[in-house]
Amino acid sequence: MPATDQRARGAEDSLLDAGYPGVDPGEPEDWEIVRVHCPSCDRPIALIGDEERLPQHAAVPRPFHPFSTTVCPGSGSATDDLTECDEAVGPDCPSVLLSLPSALDWRTQPFSHAK
């Protein structure tokens, strides 16, 4: 019995072949990762490849209330005029650049049961 939900290759498939969302970006060792400062929250944000806009990231407007995170107003702004971070992160390994700082260990947060 032939499948009834077969469809012809269309424009949607050609977008996926061109490297748009949903396509495997390749090996992490091949990624070009750059850190820039967000113009709104002034925090370093990692950009992978040739991203044209800042990715969505959180901001904590009140430091004494860590559960009041909101989307940073700088999310989605253009990356053309942003400067790269001067600080050296360490080795150019994607796992180092994409990992959380050691101070953000979930076991040491106030809502954790571990001590």
Short mmCIF file of C-alpha atoms in Angstrom, two decimals:
data_model
loop_
_atom_site.label_atom_id
_atom_site.label_comp_id
_atom_site.label_asym_id
_atom_site.label_seq_id
_atom_site.Cartn_x
_atom_site.Cartn_y
_atom_site.Cartn_z
CA MET A 1 0.00 0.00 0.00
CA PRO A 2 1.59 3.33 -1.02
CA ALA A 3 1.95 6.12 1.49
CA THR A 4 -0.66 8.83 1.14
CA ASP A 5 1.28 11.62 2.78
CA GLN A 6 4.11 11.84 0.27
CA ARG A 7 4.82 15.34 -0.94
CA ALA A 8 6.91 16.74 -3.71
CA ARG A 9 10.18 18.48 -2.93
CA GLY A 10 9.29 22.15 -2.61
CA ALA A 11 10.65 25.52 -1.60
CA GLU A 12 10.61 24.55 2.07
CA ASP A 13 13.12 21.76 1.46
CA SER A 14 15.44 24.03 -0.51
CA LEU A 15 15.54 26.45 2.45
CA LEU A 16 16.66 23.62 4.70
CA ASP A 17 19.40 22.66 2.25
CA ALA A 18 20.68 26.27 2.21
CA GLY A 19 21.64 26.15 5.89
CA TYR A 20 18.62 27.75 7.52
CA PRO A 21 17.23 26.69 10.93
CA GLY A 22 16.73 22.99 11.41
CA VAL A 23 19.92 21.94 9.63
CA ASP A 24 22.88 20.38 11.41
CA PRO A 25 25.51 23.16 11.64
CA GLY A 26 28.38 20.68 11.56
CA GLU A 27 31.02 19.78 14.09
CA PRO A 28 31.42 22.18 17.05
CA GLU A 29 35.17 22.36 16.45
CA ASP A 30 34.46 24.06 13.10
CA TRP A 31 32.26 26.83 14.52
CA GLU A 32 33.55 30.37 14.66
CA ILE A 33 32.54 31.70 18.08
CA VAL A 34 32.85 35.40 18.93
CA ARG A 35 31.85 37.14 22.18
CA VAL A 36 30.32 40.62 21.99
CA HIS A 37 28.84 42.93 24.63
CA CYS A 38 25.07 43.41 24.62
CA PRO A 39 24.27 47.14 24.33
CA SER A 40 21.46 46.93 26.91
CA CYS A 41 22.80 44.72 29.71
CA ASP A 42 26.54 45.01 28.89
CA ARG A 43 27.09 41.28 29.32
CA PRO A 44 29.20 39.14 26.99
CA ILE A 45 27.09 37.13 24.55
CA ALA A 46 28.52 34.31 22.41
CA LEU A 47 27.73 34.52 18.70
CA ILE A 48 28.16 31.40 16.62
CA GLY A 49 29.15 31.86 13.00
CA ASP A 50 27.90 34.91 11.17
CA GLU A 51 24.80 35.66 13.25
CA GLU A 52 23.27 38.99 12.27
CA ARG A 53 21.24 39.50 15.46
CA LEU A 54 21.89 38.94 19.17
CA PRO A 55 20.22 35.77 20.43
CA GLN A 56 17.48 35.99 23.02
CA HIS A 57 19.00 36.16 26.49
CA ALA A 58 17.79 36.93 29.99
CA ALA A 59 18.41 39.89 32.23
CA VAL A 60 17.83 40.17 35.97
CA PRO A 61 16.47 43.69 36.61
CA ARG A 62 16.65 43.35 40.41
CA PRO A 63 19.74 41.52 41.69
CA PHE A 64 18.11 40.72 45.04
CA HIS A 65 15.27 38.85 43.35
CA PRO A 66 16.94 36.27 41.05
CA PHE A 67 13.63 34.74 39.98
CA SER A 68 12.43 37.91 38.25
CA THR A 69 14.29 37.32 34.99
CA THR A 70 13.01 39.00 31.86
CA VAL A 71 14.08 38.98 28.25
CA CYS A 72 16.84 41.52 27.74
CA PRO A 73 15.73 44.45 25.55
CA GLY A 74 18.98 44.03 23.60
CA SER A 75 17.87 40.61 22.30
CA GLY A 76 17.46 40.71 18.56
CA SER A 77 19.51 43.86 18.00
CA ALA A 78 21.91 43.97 15.06
CA THR A 79 25.45 42.69 15.61
CA ASP A 80 27.14 44.77 12.90
CA ASP A 81 28.19 47.65 15.16
CA LEU A 82 28.98 45.64 18.33
CA THR A 83 32.57 45.31 19.49
CA GLU A 84 34.18 42.06 20.52
CA CYS A 85 35.00 41.37 24.16
CA ASP A 86 38.61 42.10 25.10
CA GLU A 87 38.91 39.55 27.86
CA ALA A 88 40.48 36.22 27.04
CA VAL A 89 38.12 33.36 27.83
CA GLY A 90 40.72 30.63 27.61
CA PRO A 91 41.15 27.99 24.96
CA ASP A 92 39.04 28.36 21.84
CA CYS A 93 37.07 25.26 22.66
CA PRO A 94 33.29 25.45 22.09
CA SER A 95 32.61 23.62 25.33
CA VAL A 96 34.45 26.34 27.27
CA LEU A 97 32.71 29.19 25.46
CA LEU A 98 29.22 27.70 25.71
CA SER A 99 29.39 26.45 29.31
CA LEU A 100 28.09 28.33 32.33
CA PRO A 101 30.50 29.98 34.75
CA SER A 102 31.45 27.88 37.77
CA ALA A 103 29.69 30.36 40.07
CA LEU A 104 26.37 29.28 38.55
CA ASP A 105 26.56 25.73 39.85
CA TRP A 106 22.98 24.57 40.44
CA ARG A 107 23.99 22.88 43.68
CA THR A 108 24.99 26.18 45.29
CA GLN A 109 21.93 28.20 44.33
CA PRO A 110 19.49 29.33 47.08
CA PHE A 111 16.71 27.02 45.89
CA SER A 112 18.91 23.93 46.04
CA HIS A 113 18.63 21.36 48.80
CA ALA A 114 22.34 20.45 48.64
CA LYS A 115 24.93 22.13 50.81
#
